[in-house]
Amino acid sequence: MMPRSECLKKIAELRGDAIVIPTYTTMCAWRVISPSPLNYVSLGAMGQASAHALGFALGLPDHKIIVLDGDGSLLMSLSSLVTVANAAPKNLVHFVVENGTYEANGSHPIPGKDKVSFAGLARAAGYARVYEFDGLNRFAAELPEVLSAQGPVFATLKVEADDEPEQDYVYMHHPDRRREFKEALRPFLAKRK
Amino acid sequence: MAPNGSLHGTDIIAALKTARVGHVVAVPDITTSHGLLWPLSRDPDLKLIRLCKEDDGVSICAALAHTENRAVLLMQMTGFFDSINCIRAVACEYKQPVCMMIGLLGKTPDEKPSQSKAYGVRIVEPICDVMGIEHICLNDAADVARVPEAIDRAYASSRPLAVLFGQVIQP
C-alpha cells in the first residue's frame, strides 16, 4: 500500500500541462497537492471520469490527459474500460486510486474489495499498457514510463488514506471551475488551430 | 398527422455536417441502425465513437464541447432513460451543449409521441420538459432542415438538445 498523498505528489511533479481529471476524495486531495485550472473537477455524476477523459483525449489528441479515477467510481462504469480501449487514445493515462472503499460516502467497502483486479479488467478490455503499483519506490521509478507510454495506459495505485482532505463539493460543482478550466484551455485550443 | 415522406439517413448526415458536427457517439438502436448508423460509420468526415453505455456518451460530448468539437449522442430512448442522472448533472446543471438524437422504439409514423401506445415513447417529451431540455421531433423529411439551427442554438446557449426521430430512419 502507498500513502495516497505521497503517490499523488509524484504524479503532480510530472504532470506538466496535462489536463487532470480527479474524482471525489482524490479530487479533494489533488486540488491541494496540484492546484491548477487544468484540473477538470466538474464530473457531476459518479463513474464518469473516464468518459470525460476520453472526450478530452479525442478532442485534444496532442495533449496529455490523466484520469485519477476511484475504485468505486470505476466499478460504476466498468464498461467504459472497453469504450476507452476501443477508441484507443494514445494520449490518455488512466489511474485508478484503489483504497477499497467508498471513502466519500461513509468508507463502506467496495464490492470485490481485495478480490477484484482493476489491472486485470483493463488488460482484458484491451488497454495498450497496464500497470499495478503497491510500493512508492517502484511507482516513482516507473512513473515517467507510465506517463510517456503510448496509450491508452492504465495503472492501478493501491493506496491507503494518509490524510483527510476537505470534502468540498461546493468547490467541485461551482460554475467557476468550468469557467476557469475553459480559460486555461484556450491557449491550447488556439495553438491547435 | 400523416408524415410527408420518410426520414432519410443521408439527409440527417448532411444536416449534421451543416451543423459542423465532427463526432458521433453511439449505441446501436434498431430504429436508426440501417438508415443512419451504418451509413455514418462509413462516412470519412464523421468520427464514430462506439459506446458500451449511453451515459458515457453524455460526458464524452460535454468534454468534446470543451475542446470546441461538436458531437451528437445517438441512442434509443431506453439509453436516454438510463442516462438521466448524467444528463441531469452534466448537460442540465452544468449547462453543457450535449446534443442527443433519440430513436423512439414503438412509435408509429402517424402519431405524435405524446399519443403513442408505447409508454416509453409517451414519456420522453414530458421528461425533457421537466428537465428543461429543448426537444424537436422529426416527423418527416422536411423536419430535418430544423436540425442544424437547433444544434447551433444548443452550442450558442450551452444547453442540451434532444432530437427525436418520429419514424424509423431509411438510408
mmCIF file of C-alpha atoms in Angstrom:
data_model
loop_
_atom_site.group_PDB
_atom_site.id
_atom_site.type_symbol
_atom_site.label_atom_id
_atom_site.label_comp_id
_atom_site.label_asym_id
_atom_site.label_seq_id
_atom_site.Cartn_x
_atom_site.Cartn_y
_atom_site.Cartn_z
ATOM 1 C CA MET A 1 0.000 0.000 0.000
ATOM 2 C CA MET A 2 1.150 3.509 -0.791
ATOM 3 C CA PRO A 3 0.255 6.647 1.133
ATOM 4 C CA ARG A 4 -2.215 8.393 -1.150
ATOM 5 C CA SER A 5 -0.851 11.888 -0.732
ATOM 6 C CA GLU A 6 2.718 10.784 -1.497
ATOM 7 C CA CYS A 7 1.527 8.929 -4.532
ATOM 8 C CA LEU A 8 -0.358 11.968 -5.825
ATOM 9 C CA LYS A 9 2.660 14.184 -5.190
ATOM 10 C CA LYS A 10 4.732 12.004 -7.520
ATOM 11 C CA ILE A 11 2.166 12.478 -10.281
ATOM 12 C CA ALA A 12 1.971 16.211 -9.563
ATOM 13 C CA GLU A 13 5.723 16.538 -10.036
ATOM 14 C CA LEU A 14 5.493 15.175 -13.562
ATOM 15 C CA ARG A 15 2.084 16.358 -14.787
ATOM 16 C CA GLY A 16 3.389 19.346 -16.756
ATOM 17 C CA ASP A 17 0.457 20.930 -18.565
ATOM 18 C CA ALA A 18 -1.627 17.769 -18.603
ATOM 19 C CA ILE A 19 -5.355 18.007 -18.118
ATOM 20 C CA VAL A 20 -6.039 16.039 -14.940
ATOM 21 C CA ILE A 21 -9.458 14.611 -14.142
ATOM 22 C CA PRO A 22 -9.671 13.564 -10.485
ATOM 23 C CA THR A 23 -12.714 12.056 -8.787
ATOM 24 C CA TYR A 24 -14.308 12.650 -5.413
ATOM 25 C CA THR A 25 -11.953 12.154 -2.435
ATOM 26 C CA THR A 26 -8.941 12.058 -4.742
ATOM 27 C CA MET A 27 -10.145 15.349 -6.217
ATOM 28 C CA CYS A 28 -10.265 16.834 -2.748
ATOM 29 C CA ALA A 29 -6.670 15.790 -2.076
ATOM 30 C CA TRP A 30 -5.408 16.565 -5.588
ATOM 31 C CA ARG A 31 -6.639 20.148 -5.728
ATOM 32 C CA VAL A 32 -4.437 20.948 -2.726
ATOM 33 C CA ILE A 33 -1.425 18.941 -3.911
ATOM 34 C CA SER A 34 -1.550 20.168 -7.508
ATOM 35 C CA PRO A 35 -3.741 23.257 -7.781
ATOM 36 C CA SER A 36 -4.310 24.182 -11.417
ATOM 37 C CA PRO A 37 -7.150 25.410 -13.610
ATOM 38 C CA LEU A 38 -6.267 22.444 -15.846
ATOM 39 C CA ASN A 39 -7.771 20.168 -13.207
ATOM 40 C CA TYR A 40 -11.174 19.229 -14.584
ATOM 41 C CA VAL A 41 -13.202 18.618 -11.446
ATOM 42 C CA SER A 42 -16.667 19.095 -12.898
ATOM 43 C CA LEU A 43 -17.759 15.497 -13.288
ATOM 44 C CA GLY A 44 -21.302 15.832 -11.929
ATOM 45 C CA ALA A 45 -22.200 12.164 -11.944
ATOM 46 C CA MET A 46 -20.246 9.340 -10.320
ATOM 47 C CA GLY A 47 -18.480 6.944 -12.646
ATOM 48 C CA GLN A 48 -17.991 9.441 -15.450
ATOM 49 C CA ALA A 49 -14.302 10.332 -15.133
ATOM 50 C CA SER A 50 -13.028 8.014 -17.837
ATOM 51 C CA ALA A 51 -15.739 9.134 -20.254
ATOM 52 C CA HIS A 52 -14.891 12.797 -19.732
ATOM 53 C CA ALA A 53 -11.244 11.902 -20.188
ATOM 54 C CA LEU A 54 -11.956 10.098 -23.431
ATOM 55 C CA GLY A 55 -13.752 13.158 -24.772
ATOM 56 C CA PHE A 56 -10.796 15.376 -23.902
ATOM 57 C CA ALA A 57 -8.314 12.869 -25.313
ATOM 58 C CA LEU A 58 -10.157 12.723 -28.633
ATOM 59 C CA GLY A 59 -10.696 16.469 -28.771
ATOM 60 C CA LEU A 60 -7.082 17.307 -27.948
ATOM 61 C CA PRO A 61 -5.119 14.356 -29.332
ATOM 62 C CA ASP A 62 -1.741 16.028 -28.827
ATOM 63 C CA HIS A 63 -2.365 16.894 -25.197
ATOM 64 C CA LYS A 64 -1.709 14.561 -22.259
ATOM 65 C CA ILE A 65 -4.883 13.591 -20.415
ATOM 66 C CA ILE A 66 -4.625 11.998 -16.958
ATOM 67 C CA VAL A 67 -7.569 10.458 -15.089
ATOM 68 C CA LEU A 68 -7.363 9.892 -11.345
ATOM 69 C CA ASP A 69 -10.326 7.550 -11.097
ATOM 70 C CA GLY A 70 -11.669 5.983 -7.927
ATOM 71 C CA ASP A 71 -12.229 2.267 -7.470
ATOM 72 C CA GLY A 72 -15.870 2.767 -6.520
ATOM 73 C CA SER A 73 -16.303 5.192 -9.382
ATOM 74 C CA LEU A 74 -14.803 2.842 -11.931
ATOM 75 C CA LEU A 75 -16.943 -0.031 -10.679
ATOM 76 C CA MET A 76 -19.936 2.092 -11.557
ATOM 77 C CA SER A 77 -18.943 2.213 -15.211
ATOM 78 C CA LEU A 78 -16.713 -0.780 -15.879
ATOM 79 C CA SER A 79 -17.853 -0.882 -19.489
ATOM 80 C CA SER A 80 -16.077 2.436 -20.047
ATOM 81 C CA LEU A 81 -12.826 0.444 -19.977
ATOM 82 C CA VAL A 82 -13.913 -1.244 -23.182
ATOM 83 C CA THR A 83 -15.109 2.012 -24.743
ATOM 84 C CA VAL A 84 -11.779 3.704 -23.974
ATOM 85 C CA ALA A 85 -9.697 0.753 -25.167
ATOM 86 C CA ASN A 86 -11.703 0.565 -28.379
ATOM 87 C CA ALA A 87 -11.284 4.279 -29.081
ATOM 88 C CA ALA A 88 -7.583 3.829 -28.253
ATOM 89 C CA PRO A 89 -6.477 7.394 -27.479
ATOM 90 C CA LYS A 90 -2.678 7.466 -27.426
ATOM 91 C CA ASN A 91 -2.614 10.439 -25.037
ATOM 92 C CA LEU A 92 -4.719 9.011 -22.193
ATOM 93 C CA VAL A 93 -3.332 7.738 -18.883
ATOM 94 C CA HIS A 94 -5.975 6.199 -16.627
ATOM 95 C CA PHE A 95 -5.030 5.753 -12.976
ATOM 96 C CA VAL A 96 -7.429 4.107 -10.570
ATOM 97 C CA VAL A 97 -6.704 5.139 -6.988
ATOM 98 C CA GLU A 98 -7.701 1.959 -5.191
ATOM 99 C CA ASN A 99 -8.364 2.217 -1.466
ATOM 100 C CA GLY A 100 -11.098 -0.408 -1.392
ATOM 101 C CA THR A 101 -13.765 1.893 0.000
ATOM 102 C CA TYR A 102 -16.396 4.437 -0.897
ATOM 103 C CA GLU A 103 -14.470 6.975 1.125
ATOM 104 C CA ALA A 104 -16.711 9.909 0.204
ATOM 105 C CA ASN A 105 -19.806 8.002 1.277
ATOM 106 C CA GLY A 106 -19.001 6.595 4.700
ATOM 107 C CA SER A 107 -15.994 4.391 3.861
ATOM 108 C CA HIS A 108 -18.061 1.311 3.146
ATOM 109 C CA PRO A 109 -16.077 -1.395 1.364
ATOM 110 C CA ILE A 110 -16.405 -1.664 -2.395
ATOM 111 C CA PRO A 111 -17.880 -4.902 -3.743
ATOM 112 C CA GLY A 112 -14.951 -7.131 -4.566
ATOM 113 C CA LYS A 113 -12.563 -5.445 -2.137
ATOM 114 C CA ASP A 114 -9.260 -7.362 -2.154
ATOM 115 C CA LYS A 115 -10.611 -9.650 -4.879
ATOM 116 C CA VAL A 116 -11.213 -7.608 -7.994
ATOM 117 C CA SER A 117 -8.199 -6.825 -10.177
ATOM 118 C CA PHE A 118 -8.669 -3.497 -11.917
ATOM 119 C CA ALA A 119 -5.446 -4.027 -13.829
ATOM 120 C CA GLY A 120 -6.764 -7.400 -14.947
ATOM 121 C CA LEU A 121 -10.006 -5.833 -16.113
ATOM 122 C CA ALA A 122 -8.158 -3.118 -18.030
ATOM 123 C CA ARG A 123 -5.861 -5.680 -19.625
ATOM 124 C CA ALA A 124 -8.820 -7.780 -20.693
ATOM 125 C CA ALA A 125 -10.572 -4.686 -22.055
ATOM 126 C CA GLY A 126 -7.645 -4.013 -24.360
ATOM 127 C CA TYR A 127 -5.651 -1.119 -22.876
ATOM 128 C CA ALA A 128 -2.302 -0.776 -24.605
ATOM 129 C CA ARG A 129 -0.246 -0.783 -21.383
ATOM 130 C CA VAL A 130 -1.305 -1.877 -17.908
ATOM 131 C CA TYR A 131 0.498 -1.448 -14.598
ATOM 132 C CA GLU A 132 -0.202 -2.110 -10.935
ATOM 133 C CA PHE A 133 1.674 -0.418 -8.127
ATOM 134 C CA ASP A 134 1.594 -1.011 -4.381
ATOM 135 C CA GLY A 135 5.013 0.373 -3.413
ATOM 136 C CA LEU A 136 6.034 4.012 -3.634
ATOM 137 C CA ASN A 137 9.638 3.464 -4.700
ATOM 138 C CA ARG A 138 8.765 1.335 -7.694
ATOM 139 C CA PHE A 139 5.931 3.694 -8.586
ATOM 140 C CA ALA A 140 8.257 6.703 -8.500
ATOM 141 C CA ALA A 141 10.810 4.878 -10.626
ATOM 142 C CA GLU A 142 8.348 3.752 -13.288
ATOM 143 C CA LEU A 143 6.059 6.769 -13.356
ATOM 144 C CA PRO A 144 7.954 8.559 -16.160
ATOM 145 C CA GLU A 145 7.458 5.484 -18.333
ATOM 146 C CA VAL A 146 3.767 5.273 -17.389
ATOM 147 C CA LEU A 147 3.216 8.889 -18.360
ATOM 148 C CA SER A 148 5.127 8.716 -21.623
ATOM 149 C CA ALA A 149 3.983 5.337 -22.912
ATOM 150 C CA GLN A 150 1.663 5.253 -25.903
ATOM 151 C CA GLY A 151 -1.848 4.914 -24.574
ATOM 152 C CA PRO A 152 -4.332 4.162 -23.574
ATOM 153 C CA VAL A 153 -2.365 3.385 -20.410
ATOM 154 C CA PHE A 154 -3.926 2.031 -17.232
ATOM 155 C CA ALA A 155 -2.348 1.884 -13.792
ATOM 156 C CA THR A 156 -3.792 0.696 -10.503
ATOM 157 C CA LEU A 157 -2.455 2.587 -7.498
ATOM 158 C CA LYS A 158 -3.037 0.618 -4.310
ATOM 159 C CA VAL A 159 -3.227 3.280 -1.633
ATOM 160 C CA GLU A 160 -4.265 3.951 1.904
ATOM 161 C CA ALA A 161 -5.555 7.291 3.079
ATOM 162 C CA ASP A 162 -2.821 9.186 4.937
ATOM 163 C CA ASP A 163 -4.807 12.386 5.010
ATOM 164 C CA GLU A 164 -8.336 13.651 5.459
ATOM 165 C CA PRO A 165 -8.873 16.066 2.610
ATOM 166 C CA GLU A 166 -11.680 18.542 2.987
ATOM 167 C CA GLN A 167 -14.745 17.252 1.141
ATOM 168 C CA ASP A 168 -15.604 20.463 -0.649
ATOM 169 C CA TYR A 169 -18.298 19.641 -3.163
ATOM 170 C CA VAL A 170 -19.363 23.247 -3.478
ATOM 171 C CA TYR A 171 -15.903 23.854 -4.918
ATOM 172 C CA MET A 172 -16.185 20.947 -7.326
ATOM 173 C CA HIS A 173 -19.629 21.805 -8.674
ATOM 174 C CA HIS A 174 -19.224 25.571 -8.776
ATOM 175 C CA PRO A 175 -19.613 27.163 -12.233
ATOM 176 C CA ASP A 176 -16.326 28.998 -11.651
ATOM 177 C CA ARG A 177 -14.477 25.676 -12.035
ATOM 178 C CA ARG A 178 -15.796 25.262 -15.559
ATOM 179 C CA ARG A 179 -15.127 28.882 -16.393
ATOM 180 C CA GLU A 180 -11.545 28.696 -15.076
ATOM 181 C CA PHE A 181 -10.965 25.452 -16.927
ATOM 182 C CA LYS A 182 -12.298 26.926 -20.161
ATOM 183 C CA GLU A 183 -9.985 29.918 -19.798
ATOM 184 C CA ALA A 184 -6.990 27.687 -19.104
ATOM 185 C CA LEU A 185 -7.767 25.551 -22.133
ATOM 186 C CA ARG A 186 -7.973 28.496 -24.507
ATOM 187 C CA PRO A 187 -4.238 28.777 -25.350
ATOM 188 C CA PHE A 188 -4.073 25.085 -26.190
ATOM 189 C CA LEU A 189 -7.120 25.339 -28.434
ATOM 190 C CA ALA A 190 -5.613 28.369 -30.149
ATOM 191 C CA LYS A 191 -2.351 26.517 -30.708
ATOM 192 C CA ARG A 192 -4.265 23.645 -32.308
ATOM 193 C CA LYS A 193 -5.758 25.998 -34.911
ATOM 194 C CA MET B 1 -50.669 13.744 -38.518
ATOM 195 C CA ALA B 2 -49.671 11.929 -41.684
ATOM 196 C CA PRO B 3 -45.938 12.096 -42.323
ATOM 197 C CA ASN B 4 -44.867 13.813 -45.503
ATOM 198 C CA GLY B 5 -42.361 11.227 -46.641
ATOM 199 C CA SER B 6 -39.677 9.187 -44.958
ATOM 200 C CA LEU B 7 -36.746 10.246 -42.817
ATOM 201 C CA HIS B 8 -33.505 9.513 -44.611
ATOM 202 C CA GLY B 9 -30.095 8.988 -43.069
ATOM 203 C CA THR B 10 -28.400 10.771 -45.941
ATOM 204 C CA ASP B 11 -30.359 13.939 -45.133
ATOM 205 C CA ILE B 12 -29.595 13.656 -41.424
ATOM 206 C CA ILE B 13 -25.887 13.140 -42.073
ATOM 207 C CA ALA B 14 -25.906 16.202 -44.334
ATOM 208 C CA ALA B 15 -27.642 18.173 -41.585
ATOM 209 C CA LEU B 16 -25.004 17.115 -39.059
ATOM 210 C CA LYS B 17 -22.265 18.292 -41.392
ATOM 211 C CA THR B 18 -24.056 21.604 -41.932
ATOM 212 C CA ALA B 19 -24.049 21.970 -38.143
ATOM 213 C CA ARG B 20 -20.284 21.266 -38.115
ATOM 214 C CA VAL B 21 -20.675 18.080 -36.118
ATOM 215 C CA GLY B 22 -17.490 16.034 -36.356
ATOM 216 C CA HIS B 23 -18.081 13.252 -33.833
ATOM 217 C CA VAL B 24 -20.976 10.854 -33.404
ATOM 218 C CA VAL B 25 -21.062 8.934 -30.147
ATOM 219 C CA ALA B 26 -23.440 5.989 -30.347
ATOM 220 C CA VAL B 27 -25.008 2.860 -29.007
ATOM 221 C CA PRO B 28 -26.847 0.983 -31.794
ATOM 222 C CA ASP B 29 -30.623 1.339 -31.972
ATOM 223 C CA ILE B 30 -32.744 -0.655 -34.382
ATOM 224 C CA THR B 31 -34.735 2.440 -35.408
ATOM 225 C CA THR B 32 -31.599 4.191 -36.710
ATOM 226 C CA SER B 33 -29.207 1.310 -37.356
ATOM 227 C CA HIS B 34 -29.749 0.606 -41.029
ATOM 228 C CA GLY B 35 -30.581 4.076 -42.266
ATOM 229 C CA LEU B 36 -28.244 6.226 -40.184
ATOM 230 C CA LEU B 37 -25.662 4.481 -38.015
ATOM 231 C CA TRP B 38 -24.297 2.140 -40.665
ATOM 232 C CA PRO B 39 -24.015 4.932 -43.287
ATOM 233 C CA LEU B 40 -22.349 7.356 -40.915
ATOM 234 C CA SER B 41 -19.980 4.633 -39.746
ATOM 235 C CA ARG B 42 -18.659 4.616 -43.316
ATOM 236 C CA ASP B 43 -18.508 8.407 -43.661
ATOM 237 C CA PRO B 44 -14.916 9.648 -43.589
ATOM 238 C CA ASP B 45 -15.970 13.100 -42.374
ATOM 239 C CA LEU B 46 -17.565 11.814 -39.174
ATOM 240 C CA LYS B 47 -15.678 10.156 -36.357
ATOM 241 C CA LEU B 48 -17.770 7.417 -34.765
ATOM 242 C CA ILE B 49 -17.136 6.507 -31.137
ATOM 243 C CA ARG B 50 -18.868 3.256 -30.308
ATOM 244 C CA LEU B 51 -20.106 3.177 -26.724
ATOM 245 C CA CYS B 52 -20.954 0.365 -24.351
ATOM 246 C CA LYS B 53 -23.349 2.570 -22.393
ATOM 247 C CA GLU B 54 -25.132 5.782 -23.245
ATOM 248 C CA ASP B 55 -24.342 7.847 -20.139
ATOM 249 C CA ASP B 56 -20.669 7.751 -21.061
ATOM 250 C CA GLY B 57 -21.681 9.469 -24.281
ATOM 251 C CA VAL B 58 -23.117 12.416 -22.348
ATOM 252 C CA SER B 59 -19.736 13.036 -20.712
ATOM 253 C CA ILE B 60 -17.799 12.450 -23.921
ATOM 254 C CA CYS B 61 -19.943 15.011 -25.754
ATOM 255 C CA ALA B 62 -19.501 17.529 -22.926
ATOM 256 C CA ALA B 63 -15.724 17.096 -22.907
ATOM 257 C CA LEU B 64 -15.575 17.389 -26.680
ATOM 258 C CA ALA B 65 -17.546 20.623 -26.412
ATOM 259 C CA HIS B 66 -14.888 21.998 -24.067
ATOM 260 C CA THR B 67 -12.357 21.316 -26.822
ATOM 261 C CA GLU B 68 -14.559 23.093 -29.384
ATOM 262 C CA ASN B 69 -15.505 19.900 -31.161
ATOM 263 C CA ARG B 70 -19.177 19.381 -31.908
ATOM 264 C CA ALA B 71 -20.693 15.964 -31.296
ATOM 265 C CA VAL B 72 -24.052 14.218 -31.137
ATOM 266 C CA LEU B 73 -25.074 11.269 -28.985
ATOM 267 C CA LEU B 74 -27.126 8.776 -30.999
ATOM 268 C CA MET B 75 -29.174 6.330 -28.947
ATOM 269 C CA GLN B 76 -32.565 4.777 -28.356
ATOM 270 C CA MET B 77 -34.993 6.232 -25.802
ATOM 271 C CA THR B 78 -34.021 3.407 -23.430
ATOM 272 C CA GLY B 79 -30.478 4.815 -23.376
ATOM 273 C CA PHE B 80 -31.894 8.260 -22.686
ATOM 274 C CA PHE B 81 -33.778 6.898 -19.681
ATOM 275 C CA ASP B 82 -30.685 5.063 -18.465
ATOM 276 C CA SER B 83 -28.620 8.253 -18.706
ATOM 277 C CA ILE B 84 -30.949 10.603 -16.857
ATOM 278 C CA ASN B 85 -28.646 11.254 -13.887
ATOM 279 C CA CYS B 86 -25.714 12.076 -16.105
ATOM 280 C CA ILE B 87 -27.879 14.279 -18.343
ATOM 281 C CA ARG B 88 -29.244 15.971 -15.221
ATOM 282 C CA ALA B 89 -25.773 16.726 -13.875
ATOM 283 C CA VAL B 90 -23.547 17.263 -16.879
ATOM 284 C CA ALA B 91 -25.921 18.625 -19.501
ATOM 285 C CA CYS B 92 -28.551 20.417 -17.399
ATOM 286 C CA GLU B 93 -26.925 21.573 -14.153
ATOM 287 C CA TYR B 94 -23.525 22.225 -15.710
ATOM 288 C CA LYS B 95 -25.167 23.739 -18.807
ATOM 289 C CA GLN B 96 -23.235 21.810 -21.429
ATOM 290 C CA PRO B 97 -24.331 21.555 -25.074
ATOM 291 C CA VAL B 98 -24.993 17.826 -25.147
ATOM 292 C CA CYS B 99 -26.942 17.123 -28.339
ATOM 293 C CA MET B 100 -28.856 13.854 -28.252
ATOM 294 C CA MET B 101 -30.526 12.125 -31.197
ATOM 295 C CA ILE B 102 -33.047 9.642 -29.878
ATOM 296 C CA GLY B 103 -34.836 6.802 -31.632
ATOM 297 C CA LEU B 104 -38.384 6.202 -30.400
ATOM 298 C CA LEU B 105 -38.880 2.461 -30.493
ATOM 299 C CA GLY B 106 -42.546 1.597 -30.865
ATOM 300 C CA LYS B 107 -43.704 4.926 -32.250
ATOM 301 C CA THR B 108 -45.702 4.731 -35.463
ATOM 302 C CA PRO B 109 -45.150 7.462 -38.089
ATOM 303 C CA ASP B 110 -48.705 8.750 -37.940
ATOM 304 C CA GLU B 111 -48.854 9.519 -34.221
ATOM 305 C CA LYS B 112 -47.380 12.200 -32.000
ATOM 306 C CA PRO B 113 -45.003 10.914 -29.315
ATOM 307 C CA SER B 114 -47.459 12.058 -26.652
ATOM 308 C CA GLN B 115 -50.208 9.932 -28.238
ATOM 309 C CA SER B 116 -48.178 6.781 -28.714
ATOM 310 C CA LYS B 117 -49.445 3.489 -27.410
ATOM 311 C CA ALA B 118 -45.915 2.839 -26.168
ATOM 312 C CA TYR B 119 -45.442 4.139 -22.610
ATOM 313 C CA GLY B 120 -41.726 4.693 -23.158
ATOM 314 C CA VAL B 121 -42.399 6.855 -26.201
ATOM 315 C CA ARG B 122 -45.078 8.898 -24.434
ATOM 316 C CA ILE B 123 -42.850 9.949 -21.544
ATOM 317 C CA VAL B 124 -39.806 11.176 -23.486
ATOM 318 C CA GLU B 125 -41.093 14.682 -24.210
ATOM 319 C CA PRO B 126 -42.510 15.252 -20.696
ATOM 320 C CA ILE B 127 -39.162 14.217 -19.206
ATOM 321 C CA CYS B 128 -37.382 16.670 -21.496
ATOM 322 C CA ASP B 129 -39.860 19.369 -20.500
ATOM 323 C CA VAL B 130 -39.412 18.850 -16.771
ATOM 324 C CA MET B 131 -35.622 18.839 -17.197
ATOM 325 C CA GLY B 132 -35.705 21.976 -19.328
ATOM 326 C CA ILE B 133 -34.238 20.247 -22.369
ATOM 327 C CA GLU B 134 -35.191 21.706 -25.738
ATOM 328 C CA HIS B 135 -36.591 18.982 -27.974
ATOM 329 C CA ILE B 136 -37.690 18.720 -31.565
ATOM 330 C CA CYS B 137 -39.336 15.738 -33.208
ATOM 331 C CA LEU B 138 -38.518 14.909 -36.802
ATOM 332 C CA ASN B 139 -41.687 13.509 -38.326
ATOM 333 C CA ASP B 140 -40.777 13.705 -41.986
ATOM 334 C CA ALA B 141 -38.071 14.731 -44.408
ATOM 335 C CA ALA B 142 -38.876 18.436 -44.233
ATOM 336 C CA ASP B 143 -38.225 18.499 -40.491
ATOM 337 C CA VAL B 144 -34.571 17.555 -40.967
ATOM 338 C CA ALA B 145 -33.880 21.138 -42.023
ATOM 339 C CA ARG B 146 -34.534 22.150 -38.400
ATOM 340 C CA VAL B 147 -31.576 20.139 -37.119
ATOM 341 C CA PRO B 148 -28.623 22.421 -37.940
ATOM 342 C CA GLU B 149 -30.175 25.505 -36.367
ATOM 343 C CA ALA B 150 -31.208 23.520 -33.293
ATOM 344 C CA ILE B 151 -27.636 22.279 -32.848
ATOM 345 C CA ASP B 152 -26.288 25.791 -33.430
ATOM 346 C CA ARG B 153 -28.698 27.045 -30.770
ATOM 347 C CA ALA B 154 -27.577 24.383 -28.293
ATOM 348 C CA TYR B 155 -23.918 25.301 -28.691
ATOM 349 C CA ALA B 156 -24.613 29.045 -28.680
ATOM 350 C CA SER B 157 -26.599 28.809 -25.449
ATOM 351 C CA SER B 158 -24.541 25.929 -23.981
ATOM 352 C CA ARG B 159 -27.673 23.910 -23.255
ATOM 353 C CA PRO B 160 -28.690 20.330 -24.077
ATOM 354 C CA LEU B 161 -30.870 19.366 -27.015
ATOM 355 C CA ALA B 162 -32.935 16.280 -27.816
ATOM 356 C CA VAL B 163 -33.749 15.487 -31.438
ATOM 357 C CA LEU B 164 -36.402 12.784 -31.541
ATOM 358 C CA PHE B 165 -36.852 10.565 -34.561
ATOM 359 C CA GLY B 166 -40.548 10.208 -35.332
ATOM 360 C CA GLN B 167 -40.100 7.157 -37.508
ATOM 361 C CA VAL B 168 -37.564 4.519 -38.485
ATOM 362 C CA ILE B 169 -34.721 6.077 -40.480
ATOM 363 C CA GLN B 170 -34.351 4.948 -44.077
ATOM 364 C CA PRO B 171 -30.998 5.001 -45.904
#
